[in-house]
Amino acid sequence: MSTDFTLRPVAATEVDELLALIRELARFERLEHEVVATGPLLAEALFGEARSVEALIAREGREAVGFALWFHNFSTFVGRRGLYLEDLYVRPEYRGRGYGRAMLLHLARLAVERGCGRMEWAVLDWNVRAEEFYRSLGAEAKSEWTIFRLAGPALAAAASSADPPDANSRQTAGGNAT
């Protein structure tokens, strides 16, 4: 790892640079067509009143070499919040220098400091190099779980087919309250 390496929270002035890294990640994952994020959307998520995510930027000197973006979730089984790593990315020309490891270990330390019961993330099934890297740090693949997603038109259709809440009813998302 270079002595010029720094890792720190993304600043509001770096949102456009973060977005460029996100687009690079999407290109690498062959998912660039799915990126609809904008600078203002990221700025609101990172720094707005209802802040919902956090991000780190990794630099070698002045050059942005990668980022990590995460949020807290909650485990009903563990009874504590967790840290969900949405994205970890190191530019290809900077891989193998320990930057990804530094970001992941920084987040593990942060999760422990915040009392998280676990840290999780998803990996594309074709990204064998990433899987090997994560396993080398002690992470386990949870093959018994399948990720499901409602997005775009399917999400809108599901939302529009839901019964509207009745102010006089005690119905909850899980069914009728008793």
PDB file of C-alpha atoms in Angstrom:
ATOM      1  CA  MET A   1       0.000   0.000   0.000  1.00  0.00           C
ATOM      2  CA  SER A   2       1.279   3.437  -0.910  1.00  0.00           C
ATOM      3  CA  THR A   3       2.287   5.824   1.850  1.00  0.00           C
ATOM      4  CA  ASP A   4       0.079   8.353   0.001  1.00  0.00           C
ATOM      5  CA  PHE A   5      -3.038   6.232   0.691  1.00  0.00           C
ATOM      6  CA  THR A   6      -5.850   7.942   2.588  1.00  0.00           C
ATOM      7  CA  LEU A   7      -9.300   6.753   3.532  1.00  0.00           C
ATOM      8  CA  ARG A   8     -11.943   9.135   4.817  1.00  0.00           C
ATOM      9  CA  PRO A   9     -15.651   9.928   4.648  1.00  0.00           C
ATOM     10  CA  VAL A  10     -16.836  11.386   1.354  1.00  0.00           C
ATOM     11  CA  ALA A  11     -17.189  15.157   1.539  1.00  0.00           C
ATOM     12  CA  ALA A  12     -20.116  17.043   0.013  1.00  0.00           C
ATOM     13  CA  THR A  13     -17.715  18.487  -2.561  1.00  0.00           C
ATOM     14  CA  GLU A  14     -16.838  14.948  -3.728  1.00  0.00           C
ATOM     15  CA  VAL A  15     -20.326  13.736  -4.644  1.00  0.00           C
ATOM     16  CA  ASP A  16     -19.742  14.053  -8.397  1.00  0.00           C
ATOM     17  CA  GLU A  17     -16.459  12.167  -8.067  1.00  0.00           C
ATOM     18  CA  LEU A  18     -18.271   9.447  -6.086  1.00  0.00           C
ATOM     19  CA  LEU A  19     -20.914   9.234  -8.803  1.00  0.00           C
ATOM     20  CA  ALA A  20     -18.189   8.780 -11.424  1.00  0.00           C
ATOM     21  CA  LEU A  21     -16.749   5.887  -9.369  1.00  0.00           C
ATOM     22  CA  ILE A  22     -20.239   4.369  -9.061  1.00  0.00           C
ATOM     23  CA  ARG A  23     -20.578   4.506 -12.837  1.00  0.00           C
ATOM     24  CA  GLU A  24     -17.178   2.815 -13.210  1.00  0.00           C
ATOM     25  CA  LEU A  25     -18.314   0.067 -10.843  1.00  0.00           C
ATOM     26  CA  ALA A  26     -21.540  -0.374 -12.821  1.00  0.00           C
ATOM     27  CA  ARG A  27     -19.524  -0.669 -16.052  1.00  0.00           C
ATOM     28  CA  PHE A  28     -17.284  -3.293 -14.414  1.00  0.00           C
ATOM     29  CA  GLU A  29     -20.362  -5.226 -13.221  1.00  0.00           C
ATOM     30  CA  ARG A  30     -21.979  -4.915 -16.680  1.00  0.00           C
ATOM     31  CA  LEU A  31     -24.865  -3.008 -15.085  1.00  0.00           C
ATOM     32  CA  GLU A  32     -24.245   0.540 -16.309  1.00  0.00           C
ATOM     33  CA  HIS A  33     -27.748   0.637 -17.806  1.00  0.00           C
ATOM     34  CA  GLU A  34     -29.154   0.421 -14.269  1.00  0.00           C
ATOM     35  CA  VAL A  35     -27.474   3.584 -12.938  1.00  0.00           C
ATOM     36  CA  VAL A  36     -30.072   6.308 -12.528  1.00  0.00           C
ATOM     37  CA  ALA A  37     -28.431   7.972  -9.520  1.00  0.00           C
ATOM     38  CA  THR A  38     -27.619  11.666  -9.820  1.00  0.00           C
ATOM     39  CA  GLY A  39     -25.394  13.992  -7.862  1.00  0.00           C
ATOM     40  CA  PRO A  40     -28.359  15.607  -6.081  1.00  0.00           C
ATOM     41  CA  LEU A  41     -29.844  12.201  -5.149  1.00  0.00           C
ATOM     42  CA  LEU A  42     -26.512  11.045  -3.701  1.00  0.00           C
ATOM     43  CA  ALA A  43     -25.991  14.342  -1.883  1.00  0.00           C
ATOM     44  CA  GLU A  44     -29.428  14.039  -0.273  1.00  0.00           C
ATOM     45  CA  ALA A  45     -28.799  10.423   0.756  1.00  0.00           C
ATOM     46  CA  LEU A  46     -25.355  11.225   2.187  1.00  0.00           C
ATOM     47  CA  PHE A  47     -25.843  14.682   3.673  1.00  0.00           C
ATOM     48  CA  GLY A  48     -29.556  15.497   3.684  1.00  0.00           C
ATOM     49  CA  GLU A  49     -31.899  15.815   6.612  1.00  0.00           C
ATOM     50  CA  ALA A  50     -32.895  12.135   6.382  1.00  0.00           C
ATOM     51  CA  ARG A  51     -29.358  10.872   5.739  1.00  0.00           C
ATOM     52  CA  SER A  52     -29.602   7.186   4.824  1.00  0.00           C
ATOM     53  CA  VAL A  53     -26.134   6.080   3.685  1.00  0.00           C
ATOM     54  CA  GLU A  54     -22.484   6.678   4.421  1.00  0.00           C
ATOM     55  CA  ALA A  55     -19.491   6.475   2.123  1.00  0.00           C
ATOM     56  CA  LEU A  56     -15.713   6.433   2.211  1.00  0.00           C
ATOM     57  CA  ILE A  57     -13.411   7.570  -0.526  1.00  0.00           C
ATOM     58  CA  ALA A  58      -9.978   6.015  -0.933  1.00  0.00           C
ATOM     59  CA  ARG A  59      -7.192   8.093  -2.418  1.00  0.00           C
ATOM     60  CA  GLU A  60      -3.635   7.579  -3.487  1.00  0.00           C
ATOM     61  CA  GLY A  61      -2.303  11.074  -3.305  1.00  0.00           C
ATOM     62  CA  ARG A  62      -4.976  13.239  -4.922  1.00  0.00           C
ATOM     63  CA  GLU A  63      -6.334  10.432  -7.134  1.00  0.00           C
ATOM     64  CA  ALA A  64      -9.596   8.762  -6.101  1.00  0.00           C
ATOM     65  CA  VAL A  65      -8.867   5.029  -6.283  1.00  0.00           C
ATOM     66  CA  GLY A  66     -12.054   3.586  -4.809  1.00  0.00           C
ATOM     67  CA  PHE A  67     -15.003   3.895  -2.489  1.00  0.00           C
ATOM     68  CA  ALA A  68     -17.228   2.028  -0.090  1.00  0.00           C
ATOM     69  CA  LEU A  69     -20.886   2.862   0.490  1.00  0.00           C
ATOM     70  CA  TRP A  70     -23.002   1.324   3.269  1.00  0.00           C
ATOM     71  CA  PHE A  71     -26.031   1.702   5.491  1.00  0.00           C
ATOM     72  CA  HIS A  72     -27.406   0.098   8.630  1.00  0.00           C
ATOM     73  CA  ASN A  73     -29.981  -2.655   8.524  1.00  0.00           C
ATOM     74  CA  PHE A  74     -31.448  -4.697  11.370  1.00  0.00           C
ATOM     75  CA  SER A  75     -31.415  -8.410  12.160  1.00  0.00           C
ATOM     76  CA  THR A  76     -34.459  -9.676  14.007  1.00  0.00           C
ATOM     77  CA  PHE A  77     -32.563 -12.888  14.778  1.00  0.00           C
ATOM     78  CA  VAL A  78     -29.551 -11.102  16.264  1.00  0.00           C
ATOM     79  CA  GLY A  79     -31.650  -8.320  17.802  1.00  0.00           C
ATOM     80  CA  ARG A  80     -29.175  -5.640  16.717  1.00  0.00           C
ATOM     81  CA  ARG A  81     -28.470  -3.530  13.723  1.00  0.00           C
ATOM     82  CA  GLY A  82     -25.987  -4.608  11.114  1.00  0.00           C
ATOM     83  CA  LEU A  83     -23.819  -2.885   8.575  1.00  0.00           C
ATOM     84  CA  TYR A  84     -24.803  -3.592   4.975  1.00  0.00           C
ATOM     85  CA  LEU A  85     -22.053  -2.872   2.475  1.00  0.00           C
ATOM     86  CA  GLU A  86     -23.829  -1.825  -0.700  1.00  0.00           C
ATOM     87  CA  ASP A  87     -20.698  -1.284  -2.776  1.00  0.00           C
ATOM     88  CA  LEU A  88     -16.945  -1.648  -2.453  1.00  0.00           C
ATOM     89  CA  TYR A  89     -14.935  -0.656  -5.503  1.00  0.00           C
ATOM     90  CA  VAL A  90     -11.278  -0.204  -6.320  1.00  0.00           C
ATOM     91  CA  ARG A  91     -10.293   1.006  -9.783  1.00  0.00           C
ATOM     92  CA  PRO A  92      -8.665  -1.846 -11.746  1.00  0.00           C
ATOM     93  CA  GLU A  93      -5.266  -0.187 -12.026  1.00  0.00           C
ATOM     94  CA  TYR A  94      -5.090   0.140  -8.208  1.00  0.00           C
ATOM     95  CA  ARG A  95      -6.177  -3.388  -7.300  1.00  0.00           C
ATOM     96  CA  GLY A  96      -3.765  -5.669  -5.472  1.00  0.00           C
ATOM     97  CA  ARG A  97      -2.338  -2.833  -3.359  1.00  0.00           C
ATOM     98  CA  GLY A  98      -4.411  -3.491  -0.233  1.00  0.00           C
ATOM     99  CA  TYR A  99      -6.921  -0.675  -0.714  1.00  0.00           C
ATOM    100  CA  GLY A 100     -10.013  -2.913  -0.811  1.00  0.00           C
ATOM    101  CA  ARG A 101      -8.773  -4.742   2.257  1.00  0.00           C
ATOM    102  CA  ALA A 102      -8.181  -1.451   4.071  1.00  0.00           C
ATOM    103  CA  MET A 103     -11.726  -0.278   3.316  1.00  0.00           C
ATOM    104  CA  LEU A 104     -13.322  -3.578   4.342  1.00  0.00           C
ATOM    105  CA  LEU A 105     -11.364  -3.798   7.588  1.00  0.00           C
ATOM    106  CA  HIS A 106     -12.173  -0.151   8.356  1.00  0.00           C
ATOM    107  CA  LEU A 107     -15.878  -0.974   7.977  1.00  0.00           C
ATOM    108  CA  ALA A 108     -15.528  -4.096  10.138  1.00  0.00           C
ATOM    109  CA  ARG A 109     -13.980  -1.964  12.884  1.00  0.00           C
ATOM    110  CA  LEU A 110     -16.755   0.620  12.467  1.00  0.00           C
ATOM    111  CA  ALA A 111     -19.412  -2.111  12.701  1.00  0.00           C
ATOM    112  CA  VAL A 112     -17.894  -3.405  15.964  1.00  0.00           C
ATOM    113  CA  GLU A 113     -17.591   0.129  17.392  1.00  0.00           C
ATOM    114  CA  ARG A 114     -21.264   0.758  16.598  1.00  0.00           C
ATOM    115  CA  GLY A 115     -22.384  -2.494  18.209  1.00  0.00           C
ATOM    116  CA  CYS A 116     -23.476  -4.158  14.985  1.00  0.00           C
ATOM    117  CA  GLY A 117     -24.218  -7.858  15.166  1.00  0.00           C
ATOM    118  CA  ARG A 118     -22.968  -8.538  11.647  1.00  0.00           C
ATOM    119  CA  MET A 119     -21.780  -7.096   8.379  1.00  0.00           C
ATOM    120  CA  GLU A 120     -23.168  -8.309   5.076  1.00  0.00           C
ATOM    121  CA  TRP A 121     -22.962  -7.666   1.353  1.00  0.00           C
ATOM    122  CA  ALA A 122     -23.799  -9.317  -1.953  1.00  0.00           C
ATOM    123  CA  VAL A 123     -21.361 -10.414  -4.653  1.00  0.00           C
ATOM    124  CA  LEU A 124     -22.190 -11.122  -8.280  1.00  0.00           C
ATOM    125  CA  ASP A 125     -21.877 -14.845  -8.872  1.00  0.00           C
ATOM    126  CA  TRP A 126     -19.342 -14.413 -11.676  1.00  0.00           C
ATOM    127  CA  ASN A 127     -16.965 -12.264  -9.605  1.00  0.00           C
ATOM    128  CA  VAL A 128     -14.740 -15.100  -8.392  1.00  0.00           C
ATOM    129  CA  ARG A 129     -11.858 -12.759  -7.561  1.00  0.00           C
ATOM    130  CA  ALA A 130     -14.061 -10.816  -5.146  1.00  0.00           C
ATOM    131  CA  GLU A 131     -15.380 -14.024  -3.593  1.00  0.00           C
ATOM    132  CA  GLU A 132     -11.826 -15.265  -3.003  1.00  0.00           C
ATOM    133  CA  PHE A 133     -10.843 -11.907  -1.496  1.00  0.00           C
ATOM    134  CA  TYR A 134     -13.793 -11.919   0.924  1.00  0.00           C
ATOM    135  CA  ARG A 135     -13.178 -15.531   1.943  1.00  0.00           C
ATOM    136  CA  SER A 136      -9.517 -14.683   2.645  1.00  0.00           C
ATOM    137  CA  LEU A 137     -10.784 -12.276   5.316  1.00  0.00           C
ATOM    138  CA  GLY A 138     -13.007 -14.901   6.925  1.00  0.00           C
ATOM    139  CA  ALA A 139     -16.309 -14.009   5.255  1.00  0.00           C
ATOM    140  CA  GLU A 140     -18.734 -16.831   4.480  1.00  0.00           C
ATOM    141  CA  ALA A 141     -20.986 -17.092   1.447  1.00  0.00           C
ATOM    142  CA  LYS A 142     -24.605 -17.629   2.505  1.00  0.00           C
ATOM    143  CA  SER A 143     -25.732 -19.806  -0.392  1.00  0.00           C
ATOM    144  CA  GLU A 144     -29.000 -20.767   1.302  1.00  0.00           C
ATOM    145  CA  TRP A 145     -30.361 -17.246   0.766  1.00  0.00           C
ATOM    146  CA  THR A 146     -31.613 -15.830  -2.535  1.00  0.00           C
ATOM    147  CA  ILE A 147     -31.945 -12.093  -3.023  1.00  0.00           C
ATOM    148  CA  PHE A 148     -35.338 -10.917  -4.297  1.00  0.00           C
ATOM    149  CA  ARG A 149     -36.020  -7.448  -5.617  1.00  0.00           C
ATOM    150  CA  LEU A 150     -39.031  -5.369  -6.595  1.00  0.00           C
ATOM    151  CA  ALA A 151     -38.005  -2.375  -8.687  1.00  0.00           C
ATOM    152  CA  GLY A 152     -39.311  -0.071 -11.384  1.00  0.00           C
ATOM    153  CA  PRO A 153     -42.623  -1.126 -12.954  1.00  0.00           C
ATOM    154  CA  ALA A 154     -42.887  -4.261 -10.778  1.00  0.00           C
ATOM    155  CA  LEU A 155     -42.554  -2.164  -7.615  1.00  0.00           C
ATOM    156  CA  ALA A 156     -45.109   0.342  -8.886  1.00  0.00           C
ATOM    157  CA  ALA A 157     -47.524  -2.462  -9.800  1.00  0.00           C
ATOM    158  CA  ALA A 158     -47.175  -4.105  -6.380  1.00  0.00           C
ATOM    159  CA  ALA A 159     -47.710  -0.782  -4.625  1.00  0.00           C
ATOM    160  CA  SER A 160     -50.791   0.054  -6.683  1.00  0.00           C
ATOM    161  CA  SER A 161     -52.348  -3.346  -6.006  1.00  0.00           C
ATOM    162  CA  ALA A 162     -52.049  -3.002  -2.230  1.00  0.00           C
ATOM    163  CA  ASP A 163     -55.211  -2.190  -0.325  1.00  0.00           C
ATOM    164  CA  PRO A 164     -55.093   1.369   0.971  1.00  0.00           C
ATOM    165  CA  PRO A 165     -54.767   1.574   4.748  1.00  0.00           C
ATOM    166  CA  ASP A 166     -58.093   2.060   6.516  1.00  0.00           C
ATOM    167  CA  ALA A 167     -57.878   4.622   9.292  1.00  0.00           C
ATOM    168  CA  ASN A 168     -60.505   2.706  11.316  1.00  0.00           C
ATOM    169  CA  SER A 169     -58.753  -0.647  10.908  1.00  0.00           C
ATOM    170  CA  ARG A 170     -55.961  -2.125  12.989  1.00  0.00           C
ATOM    171  CA  GLN A 171     -54.595  -3.982   9.969  1.00  0.00           C
ATOM    172  CA  THR A 172     -50.823  -4.179   9.797  1.00  0.00           C
ATOM    173  CA  ALA A 173     -48.422  -5.139   7.043  1.00  0.00           C
ATOM    174  CA  GLY A 174     -48.319  -8.668   8.421  1.00  0.00           C
ATOM    175  CA  GLY A 175     -52.084  -9.113   8.464  1.00  0.00           C
ATOM    176  CA  ASN A 176     -54.826  -8.264  10.908  1.00  0.00           C
ATOM    177  CA  ALA A 177     -53.730  -7.196  14.361  1.00  0.00           C
ATOM    178  CA  THR A 178     -55.149  -9.146  17.240  1.00  0.00           C
TER     179      THR A 178
END
